[in-house]
mmCIF file of C-alpha atoms and ligand atoms in Angstrom:
data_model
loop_
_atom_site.group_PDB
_atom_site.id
_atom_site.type_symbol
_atom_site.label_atom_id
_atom_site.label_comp_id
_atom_site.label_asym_id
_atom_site.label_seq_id
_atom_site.Cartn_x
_atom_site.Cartn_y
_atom_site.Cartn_z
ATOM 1 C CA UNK A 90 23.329 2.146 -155.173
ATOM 2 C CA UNK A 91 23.516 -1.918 -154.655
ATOM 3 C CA UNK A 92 22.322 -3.447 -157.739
ATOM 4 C CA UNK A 93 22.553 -6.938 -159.375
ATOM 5 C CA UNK A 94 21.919 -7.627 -163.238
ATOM 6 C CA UNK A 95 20.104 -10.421 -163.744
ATOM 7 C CA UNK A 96 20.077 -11.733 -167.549
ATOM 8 C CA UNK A 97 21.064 -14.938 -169.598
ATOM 9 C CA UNK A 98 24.808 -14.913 -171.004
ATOM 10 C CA UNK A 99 24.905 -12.770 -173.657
ATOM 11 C CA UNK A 100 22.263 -10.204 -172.861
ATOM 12 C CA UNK A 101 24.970 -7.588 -172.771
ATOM 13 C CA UNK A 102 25.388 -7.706 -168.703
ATOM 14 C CA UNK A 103 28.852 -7.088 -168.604
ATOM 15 C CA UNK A 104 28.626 -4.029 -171.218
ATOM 16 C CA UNK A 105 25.838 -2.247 -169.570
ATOM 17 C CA UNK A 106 27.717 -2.631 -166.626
ATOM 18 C CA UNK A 107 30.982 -1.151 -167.483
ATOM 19 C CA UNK A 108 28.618 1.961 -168.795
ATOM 20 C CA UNK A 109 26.916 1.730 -165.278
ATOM 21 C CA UNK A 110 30.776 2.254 -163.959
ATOM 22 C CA UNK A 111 31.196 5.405 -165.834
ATOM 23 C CA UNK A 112 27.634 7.088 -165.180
ATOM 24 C CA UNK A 113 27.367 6.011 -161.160
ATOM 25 C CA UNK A 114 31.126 5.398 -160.433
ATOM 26 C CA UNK A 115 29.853 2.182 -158.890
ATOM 27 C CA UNK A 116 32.308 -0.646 -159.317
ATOM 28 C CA UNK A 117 31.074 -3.213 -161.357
ATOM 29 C CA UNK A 118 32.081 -6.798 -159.563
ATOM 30 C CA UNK A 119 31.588 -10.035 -162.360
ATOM 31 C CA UNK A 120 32.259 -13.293 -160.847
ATOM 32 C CA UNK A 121 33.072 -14.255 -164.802
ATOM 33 C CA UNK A 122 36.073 -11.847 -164.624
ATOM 34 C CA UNK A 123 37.409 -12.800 -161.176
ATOM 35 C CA UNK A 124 37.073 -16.629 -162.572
ATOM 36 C CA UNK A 125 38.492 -15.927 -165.668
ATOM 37 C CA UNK A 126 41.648 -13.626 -164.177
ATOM 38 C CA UNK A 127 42.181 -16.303 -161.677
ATOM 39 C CA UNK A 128 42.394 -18.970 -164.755
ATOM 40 C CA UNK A 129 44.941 -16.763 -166.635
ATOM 41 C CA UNK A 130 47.012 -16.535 -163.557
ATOM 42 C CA UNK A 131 46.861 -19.852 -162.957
ATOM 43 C CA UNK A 132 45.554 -19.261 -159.396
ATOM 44 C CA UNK A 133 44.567 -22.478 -157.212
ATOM 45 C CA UNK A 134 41.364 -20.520 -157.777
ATOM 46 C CA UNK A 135 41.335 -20.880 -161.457
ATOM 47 C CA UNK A 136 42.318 -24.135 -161.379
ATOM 48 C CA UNK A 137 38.892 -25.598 -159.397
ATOM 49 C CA UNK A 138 36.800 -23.225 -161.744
ATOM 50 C CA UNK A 139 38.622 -23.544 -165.324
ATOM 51 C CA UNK A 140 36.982 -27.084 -166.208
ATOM 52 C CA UNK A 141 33.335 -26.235 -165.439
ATOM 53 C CA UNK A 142 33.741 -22.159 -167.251
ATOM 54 C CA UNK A 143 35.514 -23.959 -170.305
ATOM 55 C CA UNK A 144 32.020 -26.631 -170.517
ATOM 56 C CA UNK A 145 30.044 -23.880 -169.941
ATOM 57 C CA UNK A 146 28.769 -25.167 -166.437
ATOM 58 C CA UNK A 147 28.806 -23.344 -163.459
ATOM 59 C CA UNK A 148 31.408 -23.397 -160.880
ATOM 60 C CA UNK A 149 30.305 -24.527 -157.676
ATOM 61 C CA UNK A 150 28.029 -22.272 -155.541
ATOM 62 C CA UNK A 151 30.760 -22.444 -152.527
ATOM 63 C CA UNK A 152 33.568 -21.194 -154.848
ATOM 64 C CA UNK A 153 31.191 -17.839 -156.236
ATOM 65 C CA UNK A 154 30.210 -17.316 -152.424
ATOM 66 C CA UNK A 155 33.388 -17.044 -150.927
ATOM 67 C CA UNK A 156 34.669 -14.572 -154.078
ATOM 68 C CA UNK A 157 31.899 -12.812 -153.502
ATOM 69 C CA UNK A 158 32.092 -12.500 -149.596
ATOM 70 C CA UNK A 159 35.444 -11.059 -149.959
ATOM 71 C CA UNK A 160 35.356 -8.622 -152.888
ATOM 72 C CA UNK A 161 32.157 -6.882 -150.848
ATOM 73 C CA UNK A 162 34.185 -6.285 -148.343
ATOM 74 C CA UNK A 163 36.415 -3.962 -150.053
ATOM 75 C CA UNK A 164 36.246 -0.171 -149.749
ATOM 76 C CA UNK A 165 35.702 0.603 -153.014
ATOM 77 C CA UNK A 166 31.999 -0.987 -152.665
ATOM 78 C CA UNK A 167 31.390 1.376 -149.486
ATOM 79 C CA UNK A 168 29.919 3.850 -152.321
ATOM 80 C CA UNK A 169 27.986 0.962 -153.806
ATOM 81 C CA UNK A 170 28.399 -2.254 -156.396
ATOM 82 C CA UNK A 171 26.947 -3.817 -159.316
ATOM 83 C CA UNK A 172 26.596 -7.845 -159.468
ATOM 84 C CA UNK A 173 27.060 -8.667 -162.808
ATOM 85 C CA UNK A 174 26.942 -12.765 -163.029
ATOM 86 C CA UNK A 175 25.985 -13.275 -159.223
ATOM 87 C CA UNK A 176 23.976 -14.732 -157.508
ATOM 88 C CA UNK A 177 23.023 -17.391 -160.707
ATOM 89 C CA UNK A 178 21.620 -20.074 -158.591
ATOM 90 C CA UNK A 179 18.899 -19.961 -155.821
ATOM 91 C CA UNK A 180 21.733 -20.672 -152.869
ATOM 92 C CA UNK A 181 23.717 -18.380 -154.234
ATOM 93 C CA UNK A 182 20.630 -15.628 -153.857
ATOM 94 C CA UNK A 183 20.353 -17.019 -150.007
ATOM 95 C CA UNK A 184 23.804 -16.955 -149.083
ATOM 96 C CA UNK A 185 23.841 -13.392 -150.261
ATOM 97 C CA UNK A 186 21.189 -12.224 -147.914
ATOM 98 C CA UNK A 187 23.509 -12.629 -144.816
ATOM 99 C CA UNK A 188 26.551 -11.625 -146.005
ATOM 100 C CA UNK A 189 24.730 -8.208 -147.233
ATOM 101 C CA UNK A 190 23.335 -8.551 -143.412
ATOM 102 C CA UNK A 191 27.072 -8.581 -142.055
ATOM 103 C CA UNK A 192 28.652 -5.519 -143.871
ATOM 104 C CA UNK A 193 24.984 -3.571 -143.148
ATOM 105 C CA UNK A 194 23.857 -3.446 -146.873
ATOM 106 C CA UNK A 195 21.038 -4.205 -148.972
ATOM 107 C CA UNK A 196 20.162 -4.847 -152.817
ATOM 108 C CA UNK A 197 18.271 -1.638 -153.907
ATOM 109 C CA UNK A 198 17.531 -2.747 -157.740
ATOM 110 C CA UNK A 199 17.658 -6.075 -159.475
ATOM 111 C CA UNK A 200 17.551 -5.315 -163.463
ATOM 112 C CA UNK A 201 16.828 -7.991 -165.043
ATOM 113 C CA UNK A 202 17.336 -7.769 -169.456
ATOM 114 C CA UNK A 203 15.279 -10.221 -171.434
ATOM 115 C CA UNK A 204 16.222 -11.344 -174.624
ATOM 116 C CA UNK A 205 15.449 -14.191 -177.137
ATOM 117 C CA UNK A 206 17.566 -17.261 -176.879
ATOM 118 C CA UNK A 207 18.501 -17.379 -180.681
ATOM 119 C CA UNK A 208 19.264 -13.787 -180.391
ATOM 120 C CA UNK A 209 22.096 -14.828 -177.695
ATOM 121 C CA UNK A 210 23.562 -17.262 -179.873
ATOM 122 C CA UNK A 211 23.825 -15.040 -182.851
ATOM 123 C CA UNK A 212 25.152 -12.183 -180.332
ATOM 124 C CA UNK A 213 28.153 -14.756 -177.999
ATOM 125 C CA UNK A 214 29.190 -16.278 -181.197
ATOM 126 C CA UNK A 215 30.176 -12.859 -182.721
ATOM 127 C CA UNK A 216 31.864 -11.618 -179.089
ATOM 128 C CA UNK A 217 35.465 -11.365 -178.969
ATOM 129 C CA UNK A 218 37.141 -10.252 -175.945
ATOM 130 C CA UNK A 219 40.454 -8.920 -174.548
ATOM 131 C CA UNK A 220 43.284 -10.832 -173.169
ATOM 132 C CA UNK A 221 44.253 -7.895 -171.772
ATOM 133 C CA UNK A 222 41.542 -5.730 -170.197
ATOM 134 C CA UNK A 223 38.375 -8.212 -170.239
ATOM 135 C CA UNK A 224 36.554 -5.527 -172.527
ATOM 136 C CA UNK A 225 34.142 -6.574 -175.411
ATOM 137 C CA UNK A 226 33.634 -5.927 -178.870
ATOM 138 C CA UNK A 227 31.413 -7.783 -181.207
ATOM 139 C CA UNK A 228 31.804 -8.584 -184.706
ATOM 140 C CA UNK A 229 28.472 -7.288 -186.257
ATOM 141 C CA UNK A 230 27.314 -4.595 -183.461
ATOM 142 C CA UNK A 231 30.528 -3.016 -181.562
ATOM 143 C CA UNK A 232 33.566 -3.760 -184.064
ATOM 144 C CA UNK A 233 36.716 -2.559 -182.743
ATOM 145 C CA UNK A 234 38.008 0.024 -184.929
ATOM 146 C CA UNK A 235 41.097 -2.373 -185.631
ATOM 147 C CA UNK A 236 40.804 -6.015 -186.408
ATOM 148 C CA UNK A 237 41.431 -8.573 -183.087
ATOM 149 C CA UNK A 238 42.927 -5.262 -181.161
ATOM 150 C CA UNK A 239 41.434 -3.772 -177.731
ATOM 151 C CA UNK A 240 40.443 -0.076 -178.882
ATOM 152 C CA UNK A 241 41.037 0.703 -174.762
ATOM 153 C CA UNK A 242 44.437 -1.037 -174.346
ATOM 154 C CA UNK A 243 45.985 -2.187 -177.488
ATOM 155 C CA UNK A 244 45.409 -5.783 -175.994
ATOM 156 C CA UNK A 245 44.014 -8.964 -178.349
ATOM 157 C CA UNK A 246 40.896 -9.691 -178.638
ATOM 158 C CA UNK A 247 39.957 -14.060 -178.692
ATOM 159 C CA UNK A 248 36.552 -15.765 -179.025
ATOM 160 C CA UNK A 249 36.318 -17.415 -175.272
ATOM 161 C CA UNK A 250 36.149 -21.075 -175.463
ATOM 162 C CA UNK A 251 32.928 -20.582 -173.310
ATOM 163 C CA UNK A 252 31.774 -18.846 -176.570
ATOM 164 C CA UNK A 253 31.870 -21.505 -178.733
ATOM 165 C CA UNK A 254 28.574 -22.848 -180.145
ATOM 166 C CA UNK A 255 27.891 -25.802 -178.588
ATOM 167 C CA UNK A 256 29.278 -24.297 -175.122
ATOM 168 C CA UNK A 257 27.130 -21.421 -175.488
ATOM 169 C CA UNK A 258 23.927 -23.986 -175.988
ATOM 170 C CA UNK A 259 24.668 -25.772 -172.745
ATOM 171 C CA UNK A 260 25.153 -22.484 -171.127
ATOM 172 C CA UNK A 261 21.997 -21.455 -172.164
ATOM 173 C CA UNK A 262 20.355 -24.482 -170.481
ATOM 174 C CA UNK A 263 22.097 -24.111 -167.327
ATOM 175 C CA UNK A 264 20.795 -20.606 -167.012
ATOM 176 C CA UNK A 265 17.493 -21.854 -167.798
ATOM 177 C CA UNK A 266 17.827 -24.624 -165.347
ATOM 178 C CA UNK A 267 19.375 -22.584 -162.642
ATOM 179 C CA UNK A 268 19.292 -19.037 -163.212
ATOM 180 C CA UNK A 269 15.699 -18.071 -164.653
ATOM 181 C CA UNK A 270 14.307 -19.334 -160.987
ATOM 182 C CA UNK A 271 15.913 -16.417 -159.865
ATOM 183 C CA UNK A 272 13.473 -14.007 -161.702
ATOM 184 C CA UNK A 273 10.792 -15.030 -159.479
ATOM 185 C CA UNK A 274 12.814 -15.231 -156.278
ATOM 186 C CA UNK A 275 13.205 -11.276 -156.731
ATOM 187 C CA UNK A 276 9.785 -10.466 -158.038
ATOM 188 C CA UNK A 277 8.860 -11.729 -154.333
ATOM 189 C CA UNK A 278 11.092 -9.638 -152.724
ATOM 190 C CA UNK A 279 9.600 -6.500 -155.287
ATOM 191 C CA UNK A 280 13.004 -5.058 -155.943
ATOM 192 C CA UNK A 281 13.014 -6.729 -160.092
ATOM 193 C CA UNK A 282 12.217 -4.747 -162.625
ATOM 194 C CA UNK A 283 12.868 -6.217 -166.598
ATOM 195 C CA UNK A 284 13.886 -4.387 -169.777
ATOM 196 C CA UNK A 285 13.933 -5.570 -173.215
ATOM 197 C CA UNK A 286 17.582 -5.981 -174.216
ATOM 198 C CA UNK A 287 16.623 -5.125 -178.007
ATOM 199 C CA UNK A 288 18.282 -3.019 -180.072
ATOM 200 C CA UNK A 289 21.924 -1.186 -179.479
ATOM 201 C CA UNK A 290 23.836 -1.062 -176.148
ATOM 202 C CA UNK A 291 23.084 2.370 -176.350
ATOM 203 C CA UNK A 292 18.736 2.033 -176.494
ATOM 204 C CA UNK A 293 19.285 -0.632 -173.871
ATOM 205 C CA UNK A 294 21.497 1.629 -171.826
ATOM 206 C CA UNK A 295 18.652 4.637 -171.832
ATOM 207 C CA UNK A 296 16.102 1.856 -170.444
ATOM 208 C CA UNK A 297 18.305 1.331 -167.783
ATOM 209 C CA UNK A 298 18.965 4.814 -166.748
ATOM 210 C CA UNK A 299 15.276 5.774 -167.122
ATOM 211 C CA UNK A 300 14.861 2.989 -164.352
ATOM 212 C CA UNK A 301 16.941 3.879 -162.342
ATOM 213 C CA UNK A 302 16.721 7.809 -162.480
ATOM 214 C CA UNK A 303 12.986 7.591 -161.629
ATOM 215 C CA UNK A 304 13.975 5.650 -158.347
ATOM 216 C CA UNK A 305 17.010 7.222 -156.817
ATOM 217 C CA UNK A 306 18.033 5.203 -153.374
HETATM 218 P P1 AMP B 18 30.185 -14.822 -167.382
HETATM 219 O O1 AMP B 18 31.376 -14.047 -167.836
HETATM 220 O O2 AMP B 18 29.394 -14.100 -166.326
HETATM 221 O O3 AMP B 18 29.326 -15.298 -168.518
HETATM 222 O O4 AMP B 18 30.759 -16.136 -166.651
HETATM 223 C C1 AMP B 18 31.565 -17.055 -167.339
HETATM 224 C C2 AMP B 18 31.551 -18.398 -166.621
HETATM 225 O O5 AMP B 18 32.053 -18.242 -165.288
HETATM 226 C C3 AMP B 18 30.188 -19.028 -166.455
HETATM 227 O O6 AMP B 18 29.751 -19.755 -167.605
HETATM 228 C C4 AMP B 18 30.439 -19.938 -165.255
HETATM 229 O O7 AMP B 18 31.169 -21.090 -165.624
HETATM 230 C C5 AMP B 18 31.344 -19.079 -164.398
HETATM 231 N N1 AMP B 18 30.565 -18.218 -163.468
HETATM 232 C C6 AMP B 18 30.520 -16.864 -163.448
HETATM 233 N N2 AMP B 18 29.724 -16.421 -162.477
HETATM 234 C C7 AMP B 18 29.236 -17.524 -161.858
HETATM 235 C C8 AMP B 18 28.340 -17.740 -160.777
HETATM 236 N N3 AMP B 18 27.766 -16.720 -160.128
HETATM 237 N N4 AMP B 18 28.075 -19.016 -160.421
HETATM 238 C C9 AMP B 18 28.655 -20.064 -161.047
HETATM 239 N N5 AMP B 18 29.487 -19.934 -162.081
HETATM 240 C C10 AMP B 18 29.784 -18.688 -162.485
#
C-alpha cells in the first residue's frame, strides 16, 4: 500500500500515521522528521532547511525532492510507504510522478483529513514533542502520563518553535497558499478521498481504516 496524507499542519498527520505503522507495517516517511533530525544533527542538510522550518515556511521544493528520491529507494518501502508532509506544493506532486515511474510504483490512496483552521491552532499550540523519538503528546487530548517526559522513551518533550502562535498562523497560510491546490490536483487523478479529522485520534483512526479496508490494493 503507497499512500500519502494530505492535511493542514496539525490535522494529526503524523499520529495517524505512526498508527498506520503499527496496523499495515508500512513505514511512515515525514519530510518534517528527516528536516528536523537533520537540524538536530546539525547536518549541511539541516542547515539549508532550519531557517525556513523555524518561520514556518517551506523549505525549498529541490531540497524535499531529493530527500524524498532517496528515502523511496530504500528496502524497507519495497512493502509499501506512507507520505506524511510530501508532496506540499504542486512541483513537488509532479516531480513525484517520475520518480514513482523509476522504482515501478504508484500512489494507491491519497487521504486527505479536513479540519477547521481555529481548531489547528488550539490543537499545535497544545503539541509537545520529543527530543528524543519525534513522538507527540498534546496537552488537552493525549497527555503523557508524566509531565514533559516521552511515555515511549523516557525522552523530553518541547513545544517546536514551528509551534509557536504566530509561526503556526503563517504556516497555516502557506498551506493554504501552496498546499490546499493539491486537493484538487488528486481529485483529478480520482485516488483522494477526505475524512473529517473531528473528534479523538482514535474516531479519526476508524475513518481511516474503514477507507482503506473497503479498498484493499
Ligand atoms: P511537519 O512536521 O510536516 O509539519 O513539517 C515541519 C516543517 O518542515 C514545515 O513547516 C516545513 O518548513 C518543513 N517541511 C516538511 N515537509 C515539507 C515539504 N514537503 N515541503 C517543504 N517543506 C517541508
Amino acid at each position: 500500500m503507497n499512500l500519502i496524507l494530505l492535511g493542514p499542519p496539525g490535522a494529526g498527520k503524523g499520529t495517524q500515521a505512526q498508527r498506520m505503522v503499527d496496523r499495515y507495517h508500512t513505514p511512515q516517511i515525514s519530510t518534517g522528521d528527516i528536516l528536523r533530525s537533520a537540524v538536530k544533527e546539525s547536518a549541511p542538510l539541516g542547515m539549508k532547511a532550519k531557517g525556513f522550518m523555524d518561520q514556518g515556511q517551506l523549505v525549498p521544493d529541490e531540497i524535499v525532492i531529493g530527500i524524498i528520491e532517496e528515502r523511496l529507494k530504500a528496502k524497507d518501502c519495497d512493502s509499501g510507504f506512507i507520505l506524511d508532509g510530501f508532496p506540499r506544493t504542486i512541483p513537488q506532486a509532479e516531480a513525484l510522478q517520475p520518480i514513482l515511474t523509476k522504482i515501478g510504483k504508484k500512489i494507491d490512496h491519497v487521504i486527505n483529513i479536513e479540519v477547521d483552521p481555529e481548531e489547528l491552532v488550539r490543537r499545535l499550540t497544545g503539541r509537545r514533542t520529543c527530543k528524543n523519538c519525534g513522538a507527540m503528546f498534546h496537552l488537552l487530548f493525549q497527555p503523557p502520563k508524566k509531565e514533559g517526559i516521552c511515555d515511549r522513551c523516557g525522552g523530553t518533550l518541547y513545544l517546536r518553535a514551528d509551534d509557536k502562535e504566530e509561526t503556526i498562523r503563517t504556516r497555516l497560510k502557506e498551506y493554504e497558499k501552496q498546499t490546499a491546490p493539491l486537493i484538487q490536483y488528486y481529485q483529478g487523478k480520482k485516488t483522494l478521498r477526505s475524512i473529517q479529522g473531528v473528534g479523538g485520534p482514535d474516531q479519526i483512526f476508524d475513518q481511516i481504516v474503514r477507507l482503506l479496508d473497503a479498498t484493499p490494493v
